[in-house]
mmCIF file of C-alpha atoms in Angstrom:
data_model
loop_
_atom_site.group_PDB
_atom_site.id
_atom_site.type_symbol
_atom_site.label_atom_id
_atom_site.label_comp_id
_atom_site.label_asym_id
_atom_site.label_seq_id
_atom_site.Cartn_x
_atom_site.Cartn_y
_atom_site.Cartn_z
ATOM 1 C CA UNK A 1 7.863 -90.187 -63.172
ATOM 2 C CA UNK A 2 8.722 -93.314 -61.084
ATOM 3 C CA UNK A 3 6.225 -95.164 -62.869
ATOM 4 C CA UNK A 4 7.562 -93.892 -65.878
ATOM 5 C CA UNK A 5 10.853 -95.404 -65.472
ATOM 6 C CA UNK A 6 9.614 -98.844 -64.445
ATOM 7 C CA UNK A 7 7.399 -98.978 -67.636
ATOM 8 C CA UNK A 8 9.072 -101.347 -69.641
ATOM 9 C CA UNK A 9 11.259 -103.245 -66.982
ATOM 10 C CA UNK A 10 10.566 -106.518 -65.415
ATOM 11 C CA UNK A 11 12.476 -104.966 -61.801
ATOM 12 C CA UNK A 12 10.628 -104.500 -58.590
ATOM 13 C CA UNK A 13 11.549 -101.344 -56.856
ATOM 14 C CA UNK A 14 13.384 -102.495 -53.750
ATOM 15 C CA UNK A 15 12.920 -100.285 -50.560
ATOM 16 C CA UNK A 16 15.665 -99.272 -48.212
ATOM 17 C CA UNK A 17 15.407 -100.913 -45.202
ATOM 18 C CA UNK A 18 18.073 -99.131 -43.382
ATOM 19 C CA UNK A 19 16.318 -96.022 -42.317
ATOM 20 C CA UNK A 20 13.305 -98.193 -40.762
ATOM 21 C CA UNK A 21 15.468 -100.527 -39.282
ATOM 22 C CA UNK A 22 17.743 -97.622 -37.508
ATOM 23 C CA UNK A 23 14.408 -96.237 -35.937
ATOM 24 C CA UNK A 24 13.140 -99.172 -34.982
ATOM 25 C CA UNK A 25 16.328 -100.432 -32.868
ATOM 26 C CA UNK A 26 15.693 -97.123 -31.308
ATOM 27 C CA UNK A 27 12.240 -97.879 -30.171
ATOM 28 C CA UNK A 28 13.212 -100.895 -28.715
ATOM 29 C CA UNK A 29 16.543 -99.162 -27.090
ATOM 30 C CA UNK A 30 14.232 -96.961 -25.385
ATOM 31 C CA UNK A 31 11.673 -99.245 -24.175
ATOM 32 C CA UNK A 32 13.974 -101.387 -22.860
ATOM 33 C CA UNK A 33 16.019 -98.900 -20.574
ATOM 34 C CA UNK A 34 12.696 -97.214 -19.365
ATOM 35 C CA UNK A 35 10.980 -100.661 -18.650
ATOM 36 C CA UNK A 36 10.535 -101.318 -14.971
ATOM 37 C CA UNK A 37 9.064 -104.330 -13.153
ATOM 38 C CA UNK A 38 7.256 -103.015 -10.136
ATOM 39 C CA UNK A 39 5.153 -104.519 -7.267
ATOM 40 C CA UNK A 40 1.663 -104.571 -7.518
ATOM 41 C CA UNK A 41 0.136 -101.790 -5.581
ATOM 42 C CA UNK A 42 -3.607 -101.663 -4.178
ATOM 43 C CA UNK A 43 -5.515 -99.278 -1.955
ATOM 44 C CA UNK A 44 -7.600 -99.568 1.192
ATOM 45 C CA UNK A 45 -10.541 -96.820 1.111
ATOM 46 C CA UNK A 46 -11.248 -94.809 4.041
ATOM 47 C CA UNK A 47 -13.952 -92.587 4.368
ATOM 48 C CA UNK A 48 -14.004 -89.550 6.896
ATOM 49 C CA UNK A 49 -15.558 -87.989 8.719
ATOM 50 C CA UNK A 50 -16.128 -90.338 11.102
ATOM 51 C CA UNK A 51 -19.028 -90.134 12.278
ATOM 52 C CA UNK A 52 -22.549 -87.729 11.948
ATOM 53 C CA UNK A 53 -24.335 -89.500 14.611
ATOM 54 C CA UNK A 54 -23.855 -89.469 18.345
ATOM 55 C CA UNK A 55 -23.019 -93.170 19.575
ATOM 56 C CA UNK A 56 -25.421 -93.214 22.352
ATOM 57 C CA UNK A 57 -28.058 -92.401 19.312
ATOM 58 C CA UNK A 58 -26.928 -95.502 16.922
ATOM 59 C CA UNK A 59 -28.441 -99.085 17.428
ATOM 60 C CA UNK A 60 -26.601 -101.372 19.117
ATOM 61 C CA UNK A 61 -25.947 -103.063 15.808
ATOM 62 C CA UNK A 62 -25.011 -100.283 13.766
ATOM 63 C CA UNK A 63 -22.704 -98.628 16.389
ATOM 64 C CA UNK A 64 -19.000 -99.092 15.128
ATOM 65 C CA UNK A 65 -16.407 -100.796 16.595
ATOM 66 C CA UNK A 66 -13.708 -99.760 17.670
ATOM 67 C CA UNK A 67 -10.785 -100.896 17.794
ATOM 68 C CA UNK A 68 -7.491 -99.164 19.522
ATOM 69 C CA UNK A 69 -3.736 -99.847 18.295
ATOM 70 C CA UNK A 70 -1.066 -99.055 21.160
ATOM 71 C CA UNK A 71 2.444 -98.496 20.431
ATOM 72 C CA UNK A 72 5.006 -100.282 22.119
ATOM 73 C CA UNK A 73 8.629 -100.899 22.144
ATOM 74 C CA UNK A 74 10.494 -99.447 18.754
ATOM 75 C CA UNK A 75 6.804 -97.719 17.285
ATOM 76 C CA UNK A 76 5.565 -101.494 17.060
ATOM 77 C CA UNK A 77 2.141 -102.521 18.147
ATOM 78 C CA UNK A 78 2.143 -103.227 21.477
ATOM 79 C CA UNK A 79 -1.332 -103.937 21.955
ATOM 80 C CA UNK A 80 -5.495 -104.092 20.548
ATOM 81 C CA UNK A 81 -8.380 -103.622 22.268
ATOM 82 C CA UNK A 82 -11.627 -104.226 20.692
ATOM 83 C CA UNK A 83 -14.489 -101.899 22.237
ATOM 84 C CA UNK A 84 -13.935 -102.488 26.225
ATOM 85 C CA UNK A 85 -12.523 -106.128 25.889
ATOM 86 C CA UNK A 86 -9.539 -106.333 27.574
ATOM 87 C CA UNK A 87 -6.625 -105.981 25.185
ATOM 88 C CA UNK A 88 -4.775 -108.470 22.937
ATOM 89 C CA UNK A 89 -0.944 -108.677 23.477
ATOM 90 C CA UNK A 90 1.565 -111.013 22.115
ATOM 91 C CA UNK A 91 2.613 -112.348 18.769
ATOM 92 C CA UNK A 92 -1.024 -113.201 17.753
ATOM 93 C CA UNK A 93 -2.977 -110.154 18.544
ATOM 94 C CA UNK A 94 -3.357 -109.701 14.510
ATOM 95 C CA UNK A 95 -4.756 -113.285 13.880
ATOM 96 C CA UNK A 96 -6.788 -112.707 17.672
ATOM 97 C CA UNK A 97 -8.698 -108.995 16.132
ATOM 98 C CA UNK A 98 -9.106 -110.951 12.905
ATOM 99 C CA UNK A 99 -11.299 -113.798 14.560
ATOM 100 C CA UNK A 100 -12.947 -111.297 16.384
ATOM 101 C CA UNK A 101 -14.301 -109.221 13.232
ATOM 102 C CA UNK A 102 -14.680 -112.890 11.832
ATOM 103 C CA UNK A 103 -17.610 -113.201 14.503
ATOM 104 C CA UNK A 104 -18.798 -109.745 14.469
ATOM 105 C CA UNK A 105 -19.207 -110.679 10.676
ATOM 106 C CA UNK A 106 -20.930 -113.833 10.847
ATOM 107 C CA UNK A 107 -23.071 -111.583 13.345
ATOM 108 C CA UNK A 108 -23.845 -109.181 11.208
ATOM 109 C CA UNK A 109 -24.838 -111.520 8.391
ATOM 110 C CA UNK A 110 -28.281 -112.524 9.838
ATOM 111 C CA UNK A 111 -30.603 -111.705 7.466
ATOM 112 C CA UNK A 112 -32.654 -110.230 10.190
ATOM 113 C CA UNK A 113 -30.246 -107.291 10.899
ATOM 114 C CA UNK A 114 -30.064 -104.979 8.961
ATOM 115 C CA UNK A 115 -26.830 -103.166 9.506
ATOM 116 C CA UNK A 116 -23.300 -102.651 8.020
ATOM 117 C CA UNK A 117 -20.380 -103.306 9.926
ATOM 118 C CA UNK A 118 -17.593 -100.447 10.589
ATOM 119 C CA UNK A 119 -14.501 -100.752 12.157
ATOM 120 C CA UNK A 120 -13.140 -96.999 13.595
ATOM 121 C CA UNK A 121 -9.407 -96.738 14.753
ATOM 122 C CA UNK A 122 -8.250 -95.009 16.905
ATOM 123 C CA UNK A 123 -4.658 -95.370 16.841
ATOM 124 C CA UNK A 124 -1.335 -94.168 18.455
ATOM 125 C CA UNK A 125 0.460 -91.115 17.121
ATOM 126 C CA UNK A 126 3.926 -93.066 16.977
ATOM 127 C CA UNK A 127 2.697 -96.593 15.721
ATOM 128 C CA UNK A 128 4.549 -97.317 12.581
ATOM 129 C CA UNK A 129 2.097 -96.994 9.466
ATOM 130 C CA UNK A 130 3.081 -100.688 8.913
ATOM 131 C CA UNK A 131 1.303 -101.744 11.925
ATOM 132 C CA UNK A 132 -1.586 -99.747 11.258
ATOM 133 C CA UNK A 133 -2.322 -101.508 7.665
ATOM 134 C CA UNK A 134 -1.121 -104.813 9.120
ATOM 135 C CA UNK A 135 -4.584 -104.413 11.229
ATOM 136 C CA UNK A 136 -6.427 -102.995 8.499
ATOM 137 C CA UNK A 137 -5.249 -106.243 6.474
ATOM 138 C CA UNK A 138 -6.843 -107.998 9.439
ATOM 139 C CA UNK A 139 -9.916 -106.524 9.429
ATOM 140 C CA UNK A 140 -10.536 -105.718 5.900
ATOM 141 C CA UNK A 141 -10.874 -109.510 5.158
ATOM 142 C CA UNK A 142 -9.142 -112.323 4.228
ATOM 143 C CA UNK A 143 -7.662 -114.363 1.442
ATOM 144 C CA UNK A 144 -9.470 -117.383 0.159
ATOM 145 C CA UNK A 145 -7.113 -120.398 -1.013
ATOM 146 C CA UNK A 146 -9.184 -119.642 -4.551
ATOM 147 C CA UNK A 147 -7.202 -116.118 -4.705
ATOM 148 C CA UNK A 148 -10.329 -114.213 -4.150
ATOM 149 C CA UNK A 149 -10.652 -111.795 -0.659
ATOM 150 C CA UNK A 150 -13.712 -112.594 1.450
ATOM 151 C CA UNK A 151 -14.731 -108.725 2.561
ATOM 152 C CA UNK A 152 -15.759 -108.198 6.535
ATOM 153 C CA UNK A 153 -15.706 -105.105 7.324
ATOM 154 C CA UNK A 154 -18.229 -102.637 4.951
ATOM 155 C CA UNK A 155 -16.303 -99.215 5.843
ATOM 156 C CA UNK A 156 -12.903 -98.583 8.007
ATOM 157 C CA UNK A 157 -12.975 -95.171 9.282
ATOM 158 C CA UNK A 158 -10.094 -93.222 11.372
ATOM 159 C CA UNK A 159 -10.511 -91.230 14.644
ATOM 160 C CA UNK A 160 -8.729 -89.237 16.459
ATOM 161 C CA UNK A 161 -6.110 -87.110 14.373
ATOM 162 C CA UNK A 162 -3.178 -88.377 16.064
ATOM 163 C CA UNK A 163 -4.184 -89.934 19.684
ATOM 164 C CA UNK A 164 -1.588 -90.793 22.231
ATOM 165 C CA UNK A 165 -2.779 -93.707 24.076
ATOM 166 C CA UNK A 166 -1.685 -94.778 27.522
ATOM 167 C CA UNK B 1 28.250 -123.518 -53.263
ATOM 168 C CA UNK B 2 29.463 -123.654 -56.425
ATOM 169 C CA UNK B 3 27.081 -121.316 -57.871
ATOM 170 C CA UNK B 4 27.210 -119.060 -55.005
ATOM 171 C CA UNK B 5 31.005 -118.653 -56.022
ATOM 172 C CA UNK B 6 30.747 -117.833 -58.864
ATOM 173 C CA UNK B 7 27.678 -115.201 -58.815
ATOM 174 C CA UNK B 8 29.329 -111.559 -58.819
ATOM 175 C CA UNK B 9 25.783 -110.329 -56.730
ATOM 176 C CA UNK B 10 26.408 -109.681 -52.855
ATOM 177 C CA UNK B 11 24.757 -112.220 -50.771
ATOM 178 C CA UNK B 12 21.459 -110.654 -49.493
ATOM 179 C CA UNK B 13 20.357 -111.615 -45.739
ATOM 180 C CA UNK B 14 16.675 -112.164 -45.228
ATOM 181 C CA UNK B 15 15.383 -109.433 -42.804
ATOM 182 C CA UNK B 16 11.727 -109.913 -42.333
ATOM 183 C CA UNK B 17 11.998 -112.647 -39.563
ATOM 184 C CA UNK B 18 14.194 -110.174 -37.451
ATOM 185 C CA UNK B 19 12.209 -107.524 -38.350
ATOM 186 C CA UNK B 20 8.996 -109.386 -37.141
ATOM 187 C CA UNK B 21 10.634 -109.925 -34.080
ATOM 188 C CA UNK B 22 11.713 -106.386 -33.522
ATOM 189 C CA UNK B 23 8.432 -105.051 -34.000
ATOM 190 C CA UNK B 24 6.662 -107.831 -31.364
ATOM 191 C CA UNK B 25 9.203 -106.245 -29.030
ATOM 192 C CA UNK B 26 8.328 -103.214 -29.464
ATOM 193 C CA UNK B 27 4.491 -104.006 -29.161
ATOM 194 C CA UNK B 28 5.390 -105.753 -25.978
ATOM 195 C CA UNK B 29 7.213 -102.989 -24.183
ATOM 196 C CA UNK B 30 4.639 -100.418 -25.457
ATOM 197 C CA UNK B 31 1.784 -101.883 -24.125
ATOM 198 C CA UNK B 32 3.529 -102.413 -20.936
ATOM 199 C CA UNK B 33 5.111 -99.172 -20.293
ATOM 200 C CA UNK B 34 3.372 -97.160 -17.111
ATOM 201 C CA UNK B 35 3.145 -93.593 -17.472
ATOM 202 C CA UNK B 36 1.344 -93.498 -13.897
ATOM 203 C CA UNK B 37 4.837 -93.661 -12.190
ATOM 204 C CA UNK B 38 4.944 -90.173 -12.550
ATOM 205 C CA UNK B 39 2.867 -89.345 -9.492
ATOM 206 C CA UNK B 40 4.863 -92.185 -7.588
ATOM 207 C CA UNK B 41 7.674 -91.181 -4.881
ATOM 208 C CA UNK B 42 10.698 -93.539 -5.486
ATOM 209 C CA UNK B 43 12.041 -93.276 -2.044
ATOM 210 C CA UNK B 44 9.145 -94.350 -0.524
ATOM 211 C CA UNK B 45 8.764 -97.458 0.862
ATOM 212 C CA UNK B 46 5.177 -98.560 0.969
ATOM 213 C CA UNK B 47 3.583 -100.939 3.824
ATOM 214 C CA UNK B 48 3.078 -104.401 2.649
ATOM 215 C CA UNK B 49 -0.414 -106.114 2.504
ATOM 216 C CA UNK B 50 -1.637 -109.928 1.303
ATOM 217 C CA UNK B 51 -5.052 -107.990 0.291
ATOM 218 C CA UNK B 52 -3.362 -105.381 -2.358
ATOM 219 C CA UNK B 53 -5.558 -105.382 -5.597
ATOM 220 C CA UNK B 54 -5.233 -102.205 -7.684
ATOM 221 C CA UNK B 55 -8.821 -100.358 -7.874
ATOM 222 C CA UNK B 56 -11.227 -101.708 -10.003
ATOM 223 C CA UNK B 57 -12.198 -98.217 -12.318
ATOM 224 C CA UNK B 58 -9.935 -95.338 -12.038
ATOM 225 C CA UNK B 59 -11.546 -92.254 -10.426
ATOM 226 C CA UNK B 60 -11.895 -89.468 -12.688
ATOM 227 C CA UNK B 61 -10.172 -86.869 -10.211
ATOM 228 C CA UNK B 62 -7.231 -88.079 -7.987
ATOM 229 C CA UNK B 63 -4.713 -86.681 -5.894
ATOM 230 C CA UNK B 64 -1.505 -88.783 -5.064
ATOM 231 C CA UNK B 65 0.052 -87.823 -1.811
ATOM 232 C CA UNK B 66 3.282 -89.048 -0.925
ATOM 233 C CA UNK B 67 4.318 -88.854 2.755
ATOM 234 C CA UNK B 68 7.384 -88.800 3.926
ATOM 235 C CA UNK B 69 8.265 -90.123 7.563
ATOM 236 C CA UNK B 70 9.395 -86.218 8.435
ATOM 237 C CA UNK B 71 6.034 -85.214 7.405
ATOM 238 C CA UNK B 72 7.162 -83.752 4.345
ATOM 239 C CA UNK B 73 4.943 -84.215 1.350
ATOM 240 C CA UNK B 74 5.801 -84.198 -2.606
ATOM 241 C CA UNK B 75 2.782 -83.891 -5.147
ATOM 242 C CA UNK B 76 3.434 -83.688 -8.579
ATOM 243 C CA UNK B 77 7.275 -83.333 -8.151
ATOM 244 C CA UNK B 78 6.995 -81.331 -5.910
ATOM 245 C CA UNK B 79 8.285 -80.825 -2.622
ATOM 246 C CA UNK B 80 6.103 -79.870 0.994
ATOM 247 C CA UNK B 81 7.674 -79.406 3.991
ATOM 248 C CA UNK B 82 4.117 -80.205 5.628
ATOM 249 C CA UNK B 83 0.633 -80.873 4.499
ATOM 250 C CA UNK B 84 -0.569 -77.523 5.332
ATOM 251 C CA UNK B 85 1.258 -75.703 1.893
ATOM 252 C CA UNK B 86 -1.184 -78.302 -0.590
ATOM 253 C CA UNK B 87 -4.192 -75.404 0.410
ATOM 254 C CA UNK B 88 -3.915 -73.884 -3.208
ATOM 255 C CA UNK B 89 -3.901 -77.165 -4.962
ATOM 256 C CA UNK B 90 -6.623 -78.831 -3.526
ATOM 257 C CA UNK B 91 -8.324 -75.842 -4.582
ATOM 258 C CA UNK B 92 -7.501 -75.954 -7.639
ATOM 259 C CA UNK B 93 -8.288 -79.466 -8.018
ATOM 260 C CA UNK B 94 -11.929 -78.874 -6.012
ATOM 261 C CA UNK B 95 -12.558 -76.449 -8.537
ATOM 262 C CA UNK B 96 -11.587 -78.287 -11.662
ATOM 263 C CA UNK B 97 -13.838 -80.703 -10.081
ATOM 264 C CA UNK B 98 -17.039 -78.560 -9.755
ATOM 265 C CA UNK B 99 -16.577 -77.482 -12.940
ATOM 266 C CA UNK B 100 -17.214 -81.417 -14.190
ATOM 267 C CA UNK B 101 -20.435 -80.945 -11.807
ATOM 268 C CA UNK B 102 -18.639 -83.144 -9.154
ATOM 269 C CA UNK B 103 -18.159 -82.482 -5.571
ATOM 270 C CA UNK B 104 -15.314 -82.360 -3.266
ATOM 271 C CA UNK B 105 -16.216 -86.094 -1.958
ATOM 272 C CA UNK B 106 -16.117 -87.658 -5.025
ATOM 273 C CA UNK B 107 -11.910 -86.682 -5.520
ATOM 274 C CA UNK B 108 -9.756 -89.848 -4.479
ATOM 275 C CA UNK B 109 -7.269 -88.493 -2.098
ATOM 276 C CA UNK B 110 -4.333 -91.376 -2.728
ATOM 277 C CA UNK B 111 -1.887 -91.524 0.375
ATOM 278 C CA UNK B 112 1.203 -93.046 -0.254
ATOM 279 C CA UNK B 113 2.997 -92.865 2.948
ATOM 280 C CA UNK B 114 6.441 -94.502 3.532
ATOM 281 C CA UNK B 115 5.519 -97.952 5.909
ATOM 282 C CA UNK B 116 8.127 -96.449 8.725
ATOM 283 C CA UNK B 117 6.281 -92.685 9.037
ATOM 284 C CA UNK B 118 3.748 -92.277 12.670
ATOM 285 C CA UNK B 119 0.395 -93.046 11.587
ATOM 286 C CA UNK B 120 -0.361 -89.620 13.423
ATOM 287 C CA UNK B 121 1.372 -88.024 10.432
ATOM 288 C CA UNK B 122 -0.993 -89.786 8.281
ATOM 289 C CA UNK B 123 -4.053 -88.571 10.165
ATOM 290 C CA UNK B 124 -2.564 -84.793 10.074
ATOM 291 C CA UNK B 125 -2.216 -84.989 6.251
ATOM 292 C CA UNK B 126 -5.898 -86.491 6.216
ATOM 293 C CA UNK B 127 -7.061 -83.487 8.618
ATOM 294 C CA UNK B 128 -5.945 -81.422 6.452
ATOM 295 C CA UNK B 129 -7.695 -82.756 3.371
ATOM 296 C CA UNK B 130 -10.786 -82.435 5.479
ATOM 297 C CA UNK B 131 -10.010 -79.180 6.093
ATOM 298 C CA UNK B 132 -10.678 -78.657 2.365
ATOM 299 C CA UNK B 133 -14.024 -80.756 2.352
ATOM 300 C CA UNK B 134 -11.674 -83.599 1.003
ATOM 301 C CA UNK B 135 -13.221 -86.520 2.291
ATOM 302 C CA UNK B 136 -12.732 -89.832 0.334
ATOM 303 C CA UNK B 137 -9.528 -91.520 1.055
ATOM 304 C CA UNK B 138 -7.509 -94.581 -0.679
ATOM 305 C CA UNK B 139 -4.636 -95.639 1.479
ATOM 306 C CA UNK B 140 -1.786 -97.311 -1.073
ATOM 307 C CA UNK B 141 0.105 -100.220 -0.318
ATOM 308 C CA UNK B 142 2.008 -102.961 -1.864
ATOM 309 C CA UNK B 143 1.066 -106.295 -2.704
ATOM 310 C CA UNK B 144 2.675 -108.929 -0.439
ATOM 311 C CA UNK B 145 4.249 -111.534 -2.424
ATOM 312 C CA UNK B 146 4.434 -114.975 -1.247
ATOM 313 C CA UNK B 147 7.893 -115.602 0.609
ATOM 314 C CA UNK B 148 8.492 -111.585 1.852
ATOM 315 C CA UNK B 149 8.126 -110.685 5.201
#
């Protein structure tokens, strides 16, 4: 029928624009309230249990270390010990335990051992969460000037649900 | 403008250039619009951390945990008062799993805990994963951008 009835006429059929437009200044309207910039948001993976084997049993190599995170005054970190080195206080103790899994690193990379290295916290039942991924920041790796993260640390494991340390 | 005047025909605008432009718009905010937020907490304040980078391949079955600094959990919109009450739903979850021939290890347990909650709250919500033979961990943070503390 519509064909019909432009048989014989030069006249385009015009469509209404209206309708499309309405519904499309809709769309927009609603992407535009529900749009949200937000941060960037990552994960660090941590595997439990912590460990199957005994210490005593592991090579010296493959044992993990350990590293302890006091809490001091207001649930900040007071202090870090690494294994039984005596413990890092101050306002460096962060950039201190990263140059210290910086060695253990370059350690670990002879080709000759064959090991991974694993950090294991043990970690005050207080300490702010902050703290506690401030020094998994510090051992996870760190961030090249090229953007890219230089890994150190092959697994980060937890232990100790909750220890109060003295 | 003389023949304009006298032309009886309303002027017509020429829509296509707006309507081009409406339509990029739209493509923009579509293909930018997160439906993930869903699972995310909005009073939660996540710790900040320079080496943030969103997980390279999505795991196939996740749980995202948001912790409180009372201890108080909300999954899926809802509320916890503790980890303890999730017992059903990781069940659930373990067995949706099996049925895809995976195992309790290979479900992503995401913890988003707010940066000012004891990290022995954090370890108490893990235990309790474990408890369920949920093993594999991602703890969530926010990427540290250049001039924040």
């Amino acid at each position: 029928m519509f064909n019909k009835s432009l048989k014989g006429t030069t006249q385009t059929p015009e469509l209404e624009m209206t309708p499309m437009i309405d519904i499309v200044f809709q769309l927009l309207a609603f992407f535009i309230m529900t749009f949200r910039i937000t941060a960037l948001e990552g994960d660090f993976n941590i595997l439990m249990p912590v460990q199957s084997e005994a210490p005593s049993e592991l090579e010296d190599l493959d044992r993990p270390v350990v590293v302890k995170l006091r809490s001091g005054i207001n649930r900040q970190l007071g202090g870090i010990q690494v294994d039984d080195q005596p413990e890092f206080v101050g306002g460096d103790m962060l950039q201190r335990l990263a140059a210290e899994i910086q060695q253990r690193a370059d350690r670990q990379q002879d080709p000759a051992a064959d090991s991974k290295l694993i950090v294991e916290f043990v970690i005050d039942y207080d300490l702010r969460y902050s703290e506690t991924i401030g020094a998994v920041t510090a051992v996870t790796g760190r961030k090249l000037p090229s953007g890219q993260i230089q890994q150190l640390v092959d697994s980060i494991k937890f232990r100790d649900q909750g220890a109060r340390l003295d | 403008m003389k023949s304009k005047r006298q032309s009886s025909e309303p002027e017509k605008a020429d829509l296509t250039p707006m309507i081009d432009m409406t339509f990029q718009l739209i493509a923009f905010f579509m293909i930018l619009i997160n439906f993930s937020e869903v699972d995310r907490s909005e009073d939660i304040e996540l710790p900040l951390s320079e080496l943030a980078k969103p997980p390279m391949e999505a795991a196939q079955h996740e749980m995202v945990l948001n912790l409180q600094p009372d201890g108080a959990v909300s999954y899926a919109t809802t509320r916890f008062a503790s980890g303890d009450q999730l017992k059903p739903y990781f069940e659930r979850k373990i067995r949706d799993a099996r049925r895809e021939g995976l195992e309790p290890a290979d479900i992503r347990i995401v913890i988003r805990a707010h940066e000012d909650t004891p990290t022995g709250k954090v370890q108490e919500l893990m235990a309790e994963c474990e408890k369920a033979s949920l093993s594999n961990f991602a703890l969530r943070v926010k990427e540290r951008v250049l001039g924040t503390r």
